[in-house]
Amino acid sequence: MKKVNVVIVGGGSTWTPGLLGCLVKFKEQFPVENLTLYDIDEQRQEHVGKFGEVLFRETYPELNFKYTIDKDEAFNNVDFVFCQMRTGGLKMREKDEKIPLNLGLIGQETCGPGGFSYGMRSIRDMIELVEDVRSRSKDAWILNYTNPAAIVAVALNMKYPDDKRIINICDQPVNLMKAYGKILNMDYHDFEPKYFGLNHFGWFTKLYDKNGEDLIPKLRKIILEKGFAPEDAEQRDASWLETYGMVKNMLEDFPDYLPNTYLQYYLYPYYKLSKLNPDYTRANEVMDGREKRVFEECDRIAKQGSIDNLDMVHNDAHADMIVELAMSIHFNQRKTFITIQQNNGAINNLSDDVMVELASVVGANGCEQFHFGNIETFYKGMIENQYAFEKLTAEAYFENSYQKALQALTLNRMVNSAKKAREVLDALIEMNGSYFPELK
Ligand code: NAD
Ligand code: G6P
Ligand code: MN
C-alpha cells in the first residue's frame, strides 16, 4: 500500500490535536509516511508540535513527523494538504463579531458582516497557500475547510477554475447527521443523504437508510416533539446548544426539510440579535474554552512525555471527515460526502457558477455531484440572494471595489439597509487595516 505524505496547514489550530489523534486511529487504513505541520505562528504551533512528538512516538513510531514554518519543508512532495488556517486569529474573529453587534447587526464568524470581514481576510492567504502548494507539489489534493468556506470556495473557483484538486468542505452536515444518528440510534455513516444549498446555508431533503427508507419524516416528528441537540451535547458550550435548539423553531415554520443550523441567523435575524451579547461573543467562548483547554492539554502531555488520554482534545466528526475524505480519494473508494462544488447544472434552476453544497461521490478523480433537479421558489430565492452576497464579496476583493462590497452587504439578510451596510463596511475596513485589500 502506498503511504501518503500529508501537511496540515494551520498546525497551531485548535482542531489539529484532534486531527493528529484521528490519523493515529486510521493508521492501518490510511498509512502516512511523512506528516508535517505548517503554520505562520511558530510559537503557537510549537504547543501542538510538541504534543504531536509525544503522541506519535508512543502510538505511531513509523511515521515521520515534523513541524515547521518553512514553506519548502512543508510543501515539497506532498499528496494531501489539510487546510484549516485562520487569518488574523481568534482576536480578529472577536472583532468581526463585536463590530456588527455594536452597530445593531448580527455578529457571527461566517455569516453576515462578520463572515464578509473574515472572507476578505481569508481570500488572500488562501490564494497564497494554493500558489505555495502548486509551485512545489502540483498534483497535491488541497482539502480545505478554512472559513468562511462559502466565500473561500467562490474566490478560489474564480481564481483557479480548472483546479479540480481543491475541495472545500464543511463539517456541519456531518455534525448534523451525527445528531440524527443519536436520535435514531444509528451510525451516521449508514445514512445516504440528499442535501442542497450553499455552505452554512442548506437543507437535508432526504436521509435514506440502508434499505432505502427515508428517515426524515421520523426525524421531523421527533425533533418537533422533543427538540434537537448535538450528538456531543455534554461537551458543547451554551451557544451551540441554543443553536441546535433553533432547529425545532425552523421546522415549525418550514417543515419541508431539515435545516442547517446556520440558517437561524438568516431566518430569525431580529431574534438572534436579541440573544447575542456584544460584550461576550462566541470568540470569547472559544478563547476561554476550546483554545485554552487544547493548549493546556497539549502542554501537559508534552511536559509529561507520555499520552494518557487519546480522546483528550476534541476528536469530533471534523477530523474523521477529513481523513475519510482523503482515504476515499486515495483508494478511489467513491464514498459520499457533502462538498462545496460549482453547480454546473446539478441544481437545474440555479446558474452554473453558484458554489453549491451537495452530496457528491468522491474518488481518485475528485468529486462527482449527484444531479439534484429543481428547487422551489422559497429556497431558490434565499439561495440566489445569499450567493449574490458571496459572489459580490469575492468580486469586491479581486476588483478592489468598495461599490461591490457595499452591494454585497446591502443584500445580506443580516444587514438589508444600505445605510447600515455602509456603516458596518467602513468600520470593518478601518478595523482590518492591511488585512483587507484596498477598496476604492
Ligand atoms: P485557530 O486560530 O486556533 O487556528 C488557526 C491557525 O492558523 C493558527 O495557528 C494560525 O497561526 C494559523 N494561520 C493563520 N494564518 C495562516 C496562514 N496564512 N498560513 C498558515 N497558518 C496560518 O482557529 P481554529 O478555531 O482552530 O480554526 C481553524 C480554521 O478551521 C478556521 O478557519 C475555522 O473557521 C476552520 N474550521 C472550519 C470548519 C468547517 O466546517 N469548514 C470546521 C472547523 C474549523
Ligand atoms: C461548525 C462549522 C464550522 C465552524 C465550527 C466551529 O462545525 O461548520 O464551520 O468553524 O462549527 O465553530 P466554533 O464557533 O466552535 O469555533
Ligand atoms: Mn462549516
Short mmCIF file of C-alpha atoms and ligand atoms in Angstrom, two decimals:
data_model
loop_
_atom_site.label_atom_id
_atom_site.label_comp_id
_atom_site.label_asym_id
_atom_site.label_seq_id
_atom_site.Cartn_x
_atom_site.Cartn_y
_atom_site.Cartn_z
CA MET A 1 0.00 0.00 0.00
CA LYS A 2 1.46 3.38 -0.99
CA LYS A 3 1.89 5.53 2.05
CA VAL A 4 0.96 9.20 1.71
CA ASN A 5 2.59 12.48 2.67
CA VAL A 6 0.34 14.91 4.47
CA VAL A 7 0.77 18.53 5.53
CA ILE A 8 -1.62 20.24 7.93
CA VAL A 9 -1.81 23.99 7.32
CA GLY A 10 -2.75 25.82 10.47
CA GLY A 11 -0.68 23.42 12.54
CA GLY A 12 -1.45 25.54 15.59
CA SER A 13 -5.22 25.29 15.08
CA THR A 14 -7.33 24.18 17.99
CA TRP A 15 -8.55 21.36 15.74
CA THR A 16 -5.09 19.96 14.93
CA PRO A 17 -4.61 17.75 18.03
CA GLY A 18 -7.91 16.02 17.27
CA LEU A 19 -6.80 15.52 13.68
CA LEU A 20 -3.49 14.04 14.83
CA GLY A 21 -5.36 11.63 17.10
CA CYS A 22 -7.58 10.69 14.17
CA LEU A 23 -4.56 9.90 11.96
CA VAL A 24 -3.44 7.52 14.71
CA LYS A 25 -6.90 5.95 14.76
CA PHE A 26 -6.77 5.40 10.99
CA LYS A 27 -3.12 4.36 10.76
CA GLU A 28 -3.91 0.90 9.36
CA GLN A 29 -6.43 2.10 6.77
CA PHE A 30 -4.60 5.30 5.83
CA PRO A 31 -0.89 4.86 6.48
CA VAL A 32 1.06 8.11 6.42
CA GLU A 33 4.78 8.25 5.63
CA ASN A 34 5.52 11.90 6.36
CA LEU A 35 3.32 14.24 8.35
CA THR A 36 4.20 17.92 8.63
CA LEU A 37 2.51 20.73 10.48
CA TYR A 38 2.83 24.16 8.89
CA ASP A 39 1.85 27.47 10.45
CA ILE A 40 2.98 31.08 10.25
CA ASP A 41 2.96 31.37 14.04
CA GLU A 42 5.96 29.39 15.25
CA GLN A 43 5.21 29.67 18.95
CA ARG A 44 1.57 28.74 18.72
CA GLN A 45 2.33 25.73 16.56
CA GLU A 46 5.05 24.55 18.92
CA HIS A 47 2.49 23.62 21.59
CA VAL A 48 0.77 21.27 19.16
CA GLY A 49 4.05 20.10 17.62
CA LYS A 50 5.50 19.06 20.97
CA PHE A 51 2.30 17.21 21.79
CA GLY A 52 2.46 15.50 18.37
CA GLU A 53 6.01 14.31 19.03
CA VAL A 54 4.89 12.52 22.18
CA LEU A 55 1.73 11.18 20.57
CA PHE A 56 3.47 9.68 17.54
CA ARG A 57 6.49 8.39 19.42
CA GLU A 58 4.15 6.30 21.53
CA THR A 59 1.44 5.35 19.06
CA TYR A 60 2.80 5.66 15.52
CA PRO A 61 6.61 5.39 15.64
CA GLU A 62 6.91 4.52 11.93
CA LEU A 63 5.54 7.95 11.00
CA ASN A 64 8.00 10.77 10.21
CA PHE A 65 6.56 13.77 11.99
CA LYS A 66 7.80 17.35 12.00
CA TYR A 67 6.52 20.89 12.35
CA THR A 68 7.83 23.90 10.51
CA ILE A 69 7.24 27.46 9.35
CA ASP A 70 9.36 26.89 6.24
CA LYS A 71 7.34 26.57 3.03
CA ASP A 72 9.85 24.35 1.22
CA GLU A 73 9.97 21.94 4.10
CA ALA A 74 6.19 21.91 4.28
CA PHE A 75 5.03 21.74 0.68
CA ASN A 76 7.53 19.66 -1.29
CA ASN A 77 6.46 16.17 -2.27
CA VAL A 78 3.05 16.33 -0.63
CA ASP A 79 -0.03 14.23 -1.51
CA PHE A 80 -2.61 15.84 0.76
CA VAL A 81 -2.91 19.29 2.28
CA PHE A 82 -5.41 19.55 5.12
CA CYS A 83 -6.05 23.24 5.44
CA GLN A 84 -7.51 24.98 8.48
CA MET A 85 -5.96 28.41 8.83
CA ARG A 86 -7.45 31.48 10.47
CA THR A 87 -6.08 34.75 9.11
CA GLY A 88 -5.86 37.22 11.96
CA GLY A 89 -6.57 34.59 14.60
CA LEU A 90 -9.34 34.48 17.15
CA LYS A 91 -8.65 38.09 18.16
CA MET A 92 -9.82 39.24 14.74
CA ARG A 93 -12.79 36.88 14.95
CA GLU A 94 -13.77 38.66 18.14
CA LYS A 95 -13.75 41.98 16.29
CA ASP A 96 -15.70 40.53 13.34
CA GLU A 97 -18.39 39.60 15.81
CA LYS A 98 -18.34 42.68 18.03
CA ILE A 99 -18.22 45.45 15.43
CA PRO A 100 -21.53 44.48 13.79
CA LEU A 101 -23.12 43.85 17.19
CA ASN A 102 -22.18 47.32 18.33
CA LEU A 103 -23.94 48.67 15.25
CA GLY A 104 -27.09 46.66 15.96
CA LEU A 105 -26.31 43.89 13.46
CA ILE A 106 -25.66 40.20 13.94
CA GLY A 107 -22.02 39.42 14.64
CA GLN A 108 -21.12 35.90 13.51
CA GLU A 109 -17.92 34.26 12.33
CA THR A 110 -19.05 33.04 8.91
CA CYS A 111 -22.39 34.74 8.27
CA GLY A 112 -23.40 38.36 7.69
CA PRO A 113 -20.90 41.21 8.06
CA GLY A 114 -18.60 39.10 10.26
CA GLY A 115 -18.38 36.48 7.53
CA PHE A 116 -17.74 39.21 4.97
CA SER A 117 -14.88 40.54 7.07
CA TYR A 118 -13.34 37.13 7.67
CA GLY A 119 -13.82 36.29 3.99
CA MET A 120 -11.91 39.33 2.80
CA ARG A 121 -9.04 38.34 5.10
CA SER A 122 -9.04 34.65 4.16
CA ILE A 123 -9.01 35.02 0.37
CA ARG A 124 -5.50 36.46 0.12
CA ASP A 125 -3.92 33.86 2.41
CA MET A 126 -5.76 31.01 0.71
CA ILE A 127 -4.54 32.14 -2.72
CA GLU A 128 -1.01 32.34 -1.36
CA LEU A 129 -1.40 28.82 0.04
CA VAL A 130 -2.58 27.42 -3.30
CA GLU A 131 0.40 29.07 -5.03
CA ASP A 132 2.80 27.74 -2.38
CA VAL A 133 1.46 24.23 -2.79
CA ARG A 134 1.09 24.17 -6.57
CA SER A 135 4.62 25.50 -7.15
CA ARG A 136 6.01 22.60 -5.14
CA SER A 137 3.51 19.73 -5.39
CA LYS A 138 1.43 20.31 -8.47
CA ASP A 139 -0.87 17.31 -8.01
CA ALA A 140 -1.49 17.54 -4.27
CA TRP A 141 -5.09 17.44 -3.08
CA ILE A 142 -5.96 20.54 -1.12
CA LEU A 143 -8.77 19.67 1.28
CA ASN A 144 -9.83 22.98 2.65
CA TYR A 145 -12.12 23.84 5.49
CA THR A 146 -10.75 27.27 6.25
CA ASN A 147 -13.71 29.54 6.83
CA PRO A 148 -15.74 31.23 5.66
CA ALA A 149 -15.71 28.19 3.37
CA ALA A 150 -18.52 29.62 1.21
CA ILE A 151 -16.60 32.76 0.28
CA VAL A 152 -13.23 30.99 0.09
CA ALA A 153 -14.75 28.44 -2.32
CA VAL A 154 -16.23 31.14 -4.55
CA ALA A 155 -12.96 33.09 -4.63
CA LEU A 156 -10.76 30.06 -5.30
CA ASN A 157 -13.11 28.93 -8.05
CA MET A 158 -12.84 32.37 -9.67
CA LYS A 159 -9.05 32.31 -9.44
CA TYR A 160 -8.45 28.61 -10.27
CA PRO A 161 -11.48 27.44 -12.29
CA ASP A 162 -9.63 24.43 -13.69
CA ASP A 163 -8.06 23.19 -10.47
CA LYS A 164 -10.24 20.22 -9.55
CA ARG A 165 -7.92 19.13 -6.76
CA ILE A 166 -9.06 21.83 -4.41
CA ILE A 167 -12.01 20.54 -2.39
CA ASN A 168 -13.81 22.83 0.02
CA ILE A 169 -15.74 21.09 2.72
CA CYS A 170 -17.59 21.81 5.96
CA ASP A 171 -18.24 19.54 8.89
CA GLN A 172 -21.66 20.88 9.84
CA PRO A 173 -23.67 18.47 7.64
CA VAL A 174 -21.74 15.61 9.26
CA ASN A 175 -22.29 17.05 12.73
CA LEU A 176 -26.00 17.18 11.96
CA MET A 177 -26.01 13.60 10.68
CA LYS A 178 -24.27 12.52 13.87
CA ALA A 179 -27.04 14.18 15.86
CA TYR A 180 -29.70 12.44 13.73
CA GLY A 181 -27.83 9.17 14.29
CA LYS A 182 -28.02 9.63 18.04
CA ILE A 183 -31.77 10.23 17.90
CA LEU A 184 -32.32 7.10 15.80
CA ASN A 185 -29.61 5.05 17.46
CA MET A 186 -27.80 4.59 14.14
CA ASP A 187 -24.29 5.17 12.81
CA TYR A 188 -24.28 8.29 10.63
CA HIS A 189 -22.03 6.51 8.12
CA ASP A 190 -25.04 4.38 7.21
CA PHE A 191 -27.08 7.37 6.04
CA GLU A 192 -27.32 8.26 2.38
CA PRO A 193 -28.10 11.99 2.40
CA LYS A 194 -29.67 14.25 -0.17
CA TYR A 195 -28.74 17.81 0.65
CA PHE A 196 -28.75 21.13 -1.21
CA GLY A 197 -27.80 24.74 -0.66
CA LEU A 198 -24.71 26.82 -0.10
CA ASN A 199 -22.18 26.38 2.68
CA HIS A 200 -23.76 27.15 6.08
CA PHE A 201 -26.96 27.65 4.11
CA GLY A 202 -28.55 24.34 3.18
CA TRP A 203 -31.12 21.65 3.84
CA PHE A 204 -31.35 17.86 4.02
CA THR A 205 -34.21 16.78 1.77
CA LYS A 206 -33.77 13.02 2.20
CA LEU A 207 -31.87 10.78 4.53
CA TYR A 208 -32.02 7.19 3.37
CA ASP A 209 -31.07 4.23 5.48
CA LYS A 210 -29.51 1.08 4.03
CA ASN A 211 -32.92 -0.26 3.00
CA GLY A 212 -33.76 2.90 1.11
CA GLU A 213 -36.22 4.22 3.68
CA ASP A 214 -36.25 7.99 4.04
CA LEU A 215 -35.77 8.80 7.73
CA ILE A 216 -36.67 12.47 7.53
CA PRO A 217 -40.38 12.08 8.40
CA LYS A 218 -39.41 10.18 11.54
CA LEU A 219 -36.73 12.71 12.50
CA ARG A 220 -39.04 15.66 11.86
CA LYS A 221 -41.67 14.23 14.17
CA ILE A 222 -39.17 13.53 16.97
CA ILE A 223 -37.48 16.94 16.70
CA LEU A 224 -40.84 18.74 16.71
CA GLU A 225 -41.85 16.83 19.82
CA LYS A 226 -38.61 16.75 21.76
CA GLY A 227 -36.27 19.38 20.32
CA PHE A 228 -32.79 18.88 18.96
CA ALA A 229 -29.27 18.71 20.41
CA PRO A 230 -25.76 17.97 19.14
CA GLU A 231 -24.50 14.41 19.44
CA ASP A 232 -21.78 15.54 21.86
CA ALA A 233 -24.08 17.89 23.82
CA GLU A 234 -22.19 17.38 27.11
CA GLN A 235 -19.02 18.83 25.57
CA ARG A 236 -20.70 21.78 23.89
CA ASP A 237 -20.85 25.38 25.07
CA ALA A 238 -24.21 27.01 25.78
CA SER A 239 -24.31 28.88 22.47
CA TRP A 240 -24.13 25.64 20.48
CA LEU A 241 -26.96 24.10 22.48
CA GLU A 242 -29.08 27.15 21.82
CA THR A 243 -28.16 26.96 18.12
CA TYR A 244 -29.20 23.32 17.79
CA GLY A 245 -32.35 24.11 19.72
CA MET A 246 -33.36 26.54 16.97
CA VAL A 247 -33.76 23.65 14.51
CA LYS A 248 -37.13 22.91 16.14
CA ASN A 249 -38.26 26.50 15.52
CA MET A 250 -37.12 26.33 11.90
CA LEU A 251 -39.02 23.08 11.39
CA GLU A 252 -42.17 24.59 12.90
CA ASP A 253 -42.04 27.38 10.33
CA PHE A 254 -40.61 25.44 7.37
CA PRO A 255 -41.30 21.74 7.84
CA ASP A 256 -40.24 20.58 4.34
CA TYR A 257 -36.60 19.83 5.04
CA LEU A 258 -34.10 19.54 7.90
CA PRO A 259 -32.21 22.85 8.01
CA ASN A 260 -28.53 23.58 8.59
CA THR A 261 -28.23 25.33 11.96
CA TYR A 262 -26.63 28.45 10.42
CA LEU A 263 -29.96 29.28 8.76
CA GLN A 264 -31.12 30.56 12.15
CA TYR A 265 -29.30 33.84 11.52
CA TYR A 266 -30.97 34.36 8.14
CA LEU A 267 -34.45 33.28 9.18
CA TYR A 268 -34.61 34.96 12.61
CA PRO A 269 -32.16 37.87 12.47
CA TYR A 270 -34.00 40.08 14.97
CA TYR A 271 -34.49 37.30 17.46
CA LYS A 272 -30.86 36.16 17.20
CA LEU A 273 -29.67 39.73 17.60
CA SER A 274 -31.63 39.99 20.84
CA LYS A 275 -29.84 36.88 22.15
CA LEU A 276 -26.24 37.83 21.26
CA ASN A 277 -24.10 39.64 23.81
CA PRO A 278 -21.85 42.33 22.27
CA ASP A 279 -19.51 42.08 25.27
CA TYR A 280 -19.04 38.34 25.17
CA THR A 281 -19.32 36.60 21.84
CA ARG A 282 -18.60 33.10 20.53
CA ALA A 283 -14.94 34.13 20.00
CA ASN A 284 -14.69 34.79 23.74
CA GLU A 285 -16.31 31.48 24.48
CA VAL A 286 -13.77 29.74 22.21
CA MET A 287 -10.76 31.61 23.65
CA ASP A 288 -11.86 30.88 27.22
CA GLY A 289 -12.92 27.34 26.37
CA ARG A 290 -11.64 25.24 23.49
CA GLU A 291 -8.44 27.21 22.85
CA LYS A 292 -7.42 27.26 26.48
CA ARG A 293 -8.29 23.61 27.03
CA VAL A 294 -6.49 22.37 23.93
CA PHE A 295 -3.26 24.22 24.60
CA GLU A 296 -3.20 23.35 28.29
CA GLU A 297 -3.71 19.71 27.45
CA CYS A 298 -1.02 19.77 24.74
CA ASP A 299 1.44 21.38 27.16
CA ARG A 300 0.60 18.94 29.91
CA ILE A 301 1.17 15.93 27.70
CA ALA A 302 4.36 17.37 26.19
CA LYS A 303 5.73 18.01 29.70
CA GLN A 304 4.72 14.62 30.99
CA GLY A 305 6.23 12.95 27.91
CA SER A 306 3.55 10.30 27.59
CA ILE A 307 -0.01 10.06 26.35
CA ASP A 308 -2.60 9.16 28.93
CA ASN A 309 -5.71 10.19 27.09
CA LEU A 310 -6.09 9.69 23.36
CA ASP A 311 -9.52 11.23 23.21
CA MET A 312 -8.47 14.30 25.05
CA VAL A 313 -8.53 17.25 22.76
CA HIS A 314 -11.58 17.38 20.63
CA ASN A 315 -11.97 14.40 18.42
CA ASP A 316 -15.26 15.06 16.80
CA ALA A 317 -16.74 14.45 13.35
CA HIS A 318 -14.47 17.11 11.96
CA ALA A 319 -11.28 15.06 11.99
CA ASP A 320 -12.94 11.82 10.88
CA MET A 321 -14.50 13.58 7.93
CA ILE A 322 -11.24 14.99 6.63
CA VAL A 323 -9.33 11.71 6.97
CA GLU A 324 -12.20 9.70 5.47
CA LEU A 325 -12.34 12.13 2.55
CA ALA A 326 -8.60 11.73 1.91
CA MET A 327 -8.96 7.94 2.08
CA SER A 328 -11.83 7.96 -0.37
CA ILE A 329 -9.67 9.90 -2.84
CA HIS A 330 -6.51 7.92 -2.27
CA PHE A 331 -8.12 4.49 -2.55
CA ASN A 332 -10.82 5.56 -5.01
CA GLN A 333 -13.48 4.40 -2.55
CA ARG A 334 -16.12 6.64 -4.12
CA LYS A 335 -17.87 7.31 -0.83
CA THR A 336 -20.46 10.04 -0.47
CA PHE A 337 -19.53 13.38 1.11
CA ILE A 338 -21.32 16.69 1.17
CA THR A 339 -18.90 19.06 -0.53
CA ILE A 340 -18.88 22.55 -2.00
CA GLN A 341 -18.73 22.41 -5.79
CA GLN A 342 -19.57 24.51 -8.80
CA ASN A 343 -23.23 23.87 -9.67
CA ASN A 344 -22.83 23.17 -13.39
CA GLY A 345 -26.42 22.09 -13.78
CA ALA A 346 -26.65 19.85 -10.69
CA ILE A 347 -29.49 22.10 -9.49
CA ASN A 348 -31.36 22.76 -12.73
CA ASN A 349 -32.78 26.13 -11.92
CA LEU A 350 -29.67 27.75 -10.43
CA SER A 351 -26.95 29.26 -12.58
CA ASP A 352 -23.88 27.19 -13.37
CA ASP A 353 -21.39 29.28 -11.44
CA VAL A 354 -23.04 29.00 -8.00
CA MET A 355 -20.81 27.19 -5.50
CA VAL A 356 -23.38 24.78 -4.12
CA GLU A 357 -23.08 22.37 -1.22
CA LEU A 358 -24.35 18.99 -2.40
CA ALA A 359 -23.84 15.30 -1.81
CA SER A 360 -21.11 14.05 -4.09
CA VAL A 361 -19.23 10.84 -4.75
CA VAL A 362 -15.54 11.35 -4.08
CA GLY A 363 -12.84 9.19 -5.62
CA ALA A 364 -9.48 9.32 -7.33
CA ASN A 365 -10.82 11.80 -9.89
CA GLY A 366 -12.31 14.13 -7.32
CA CYS A 367 -15.96 15.00 -6.74
CA GLU A 368 -18.92 14.00 -8.87
CA GLN A 369 -22.08 15.52 -7.52
CA PHE A 370 -25.48 13.92 -7.77
CA HIS A 371 -27.95 15.62 -10.04
CA PHE A 372 -30.46 17.35 -7.81
CA GLY A 373 -33.19 18.68 -10.09
CA ASN A 374 -35.23 21.83 -9.49
CA ILE A 375 -35.61 23.65 -6.20
CA GLU A 376 -38.71 25.51 -5.10
CA THR A 377 -39.20 29.26 -5.13
CA PHE A 378 -38.62 29.92 -1.42
CA TYR A 379 -35.27 28.10 -1.36
CA LYS A 380 -34.25 29.44 -4.76
CA GLY A 381 -34.93 32.99 -3.59
CA MET A 382 -32.95 32.51 -0.38
CA ILE A 383 -30.01 30.90 -2.19
CA GLU A 384 -29.81 33.39 -5.02
CA ASN A 385 -29.82 36.29 -2.58
CA GLN A 386 -27.09 34.68 -0.48
CA TYR A 387 -25.00 33.65 -3.46
CA ALA A 388 -25.17 37.23 -4.80
CA PHE A 389 -23.68 38.31 -1.45
CA GLU A 390 -20.89 35.71 -1.70
CA LYS A 391 -20.08 36.49 -5.32
CA LEU A 392 -20.06 40.26 -4.82
CA THR A 393 -17.79 39.80 -1.80
CA ALA A 394 -15.26 37.83 -3.86
CA GLU A 395 -15.53 40.31 -6.73
CA ALA A 396 -15.04 43.21 -4.33
CA TYR A 397 -11.81 41.52 -3.27
CA PHE A 398 -10.47 40.88 -6.79
CA GLU A 399 -11.59 44.22 -8.21
CA ASN A 400 -10.76 46.34 -5.14
CA SER A 401 -14.33 47.54 -5.35
CA TYR A 402 -15.91 49.43 -2.48
CA GLN A 403 -19.12 49.58 -4.51
CA LYS A 404 -19.37 45.80 -4.78
CA ALA A 405 -18.58 45.39 -1.09
CA LEU A 406 -21.40 47.81 -0.32
CA GLN A 407 -23.75 45.91 -2.63
CA ALA A 408 -22.76 42.59 -1.02
CA LEU A 409 -23.51 43.80 2.48
CA THR A 410 -26.73 45.54 1.44
CA LEU A 411 -28.01 42.26 0.01
CA ASN A 412 -27.12 40.26 3.10
CA ARG A 413 -30.23 39.29 5.05
CA MET A 414 -28.46 40.27 8.27
CA VAL A 415 -27.96 43.84 7.07
CA ASN A 416 -30.53 44.74 4.40
CA SER A 417 -30.21 48.51 4.78
CA ALA A 418 -27.72 50.31 2.54
CA LYS A 419 -27.09 52.87 5.29
CA LYS A 420 -26.23 50.13 7.78
CA ALA A 421 -24.18 48.36 5.14
CA ARG A 422 -22.06 51.46 4.62
CA GLU A 423 -21.66 51.99 8.34
CA VAL A 424 -20.50 48.46 9.01
CA LEU A 425 -18.34 48.32 5.87
CA ASP A 426 -16.47 51.48 6.89
CA ALA A 427 -15.96 50.14 10.40
CA LEU A 428 -14.68 46.80 9.09
CA ILE A 429 -12.31 48.48 6.63
CA GLU A 430 -10.84 50.54 9.44
CA MET A 431 -10.60 47.60 11.83
CA ASN A 432 -8.96 45.27 9.30
CA GLY A 433 -6.32 47.72 8.09
CA SER A 434 -3.84 45.92 5.83
CA TYR A 435 -5.66 42.59 6.19
CA PHE A 436 -8.12 43.97 3.64
CA PRO A 437 -7.38 44.77 0.01
CA GLU A 438 -7.70 48.47 -0.69
CA LEU A 439 -11.36 49.13 -1.53
CA LYS A 440 -11.78 52.13 -3.82
P1 NAD B 1 -7.09 28.91 15.31
O1 NAD B 1 -6.89 30.39 15.24
O2 NAD B 1 -7.00 28.21 16.59
O3 NAD B 1 -6.06 28.19 14.33
C1 NAD B 1 -5.71 28.67 13.09
C2 NAD B 1 -4.21 28.55 12.90
O4 NAD B 1 -3.92 29.03 11.57
C3 NAD B 1 -3.36 29.37 13.86
O5 NAD B 1 -2.40 28.59 14.47
C4 NAD B 1 -2.74 30.44 12.96
O6 NAD B 1 -1.45 30.84 13.37
C5 NAD B 1 -2.71 29.74 11.63
N1 NAD B 1 -2.61 30.60 10.46
C6 NAD B 1 -3.13 31.83 10.29
N2 NAD B 1 -2.83 32.28 9.05
C7 NAD B 1 -2.10 31.29 8.45
C8 NAD B 1 -1.50 31.16 7.17
N3 NAD B 1 -1.59 32.12 6.26
N4 NAD B 1 -0.84 30.03 6.88
C9 NAD B 1 -0.74 29.04 7.79
N5 NAD B 1 -1.29 29.11 9.02
C10 NAD B 1 -1.96 30.23 9.34
O7 NAD B 1 -8.52 28.65 14.63
P2 NAD B 1 -9.47 27.40 14.78
O8 NAD B 1 -10.67 27.82 15.56
O9 NAD B 1 -8.73 26.23 15.21
O10 NAD B 1 -9.96 27.21 13.29
C11 NAD B 1 -9.08 26.96 12.22
C12 NAD B 1 -9.81 27.09 10.91
O11 NAD B 1 -10.65 25.97 10.66
C13 NAD B 1 -10.72 28.30 10.84
O12 NAD B 1 -10.71 28.85 9.54
C14 NAD B 1 -12.07 27.71 11.13
O13 NAD B 1 -13.10 28.53 10.72
C15 NAD B 1 -11.95 26.44 10.33
N6 NAD B 1 -12.93 25.39 10.59
C16 NAD B 1 -13.79 25.11 9.58
C17 NAD B 1 -14.73 24.13 9.71
C18 NAD B 1 -15.67 23.88 8.59
O14 NAD B 1 -16.73 23.35 8.79
N7 NAD B 1 -15.36 24.26 7.35
C19 NAD B 1 -14.81 23.42 10.90
C20 NAD B 1 -13.91 23.73 11.94
C21 NAD B 1 -12.97 24.72 11.76
C1 G6P B 2 -19.17 24.17 12.78
C2 G6P B 2 -18.98 24.82 11.44
C3 G6P B 2 -17.57 25.29 11.24
C4 G6P B 2 -17.10 26.11 12.42
C5 G6P B 2 -17.23 25.21 13.63
C6 G6P B 2 -16.65 25.72 14.92
O1 G6P B 2 -18.62 22.90 12.79
O2 G6P B 2 -19.33 24.00 10.38
O3 G6P B 2 -17.51 25.99 10.03
O4 G6P B 2 -15.77 26.51 12.22
O5 G6P B 2 -18.58 24.93 13.79
O6 G6P B 2 -17.24 26.82 15.40
P1 G6P B 2 -16.76 27.42 16.79
O7 G6P B 2 -17.69 28.58 16.98
O8 G6P B 2 -16.92 26.35 17.80
O9 G6P B 2 -15.33 27.86 16.58
MN MN B 3 -18.56 24.84 8.43
#
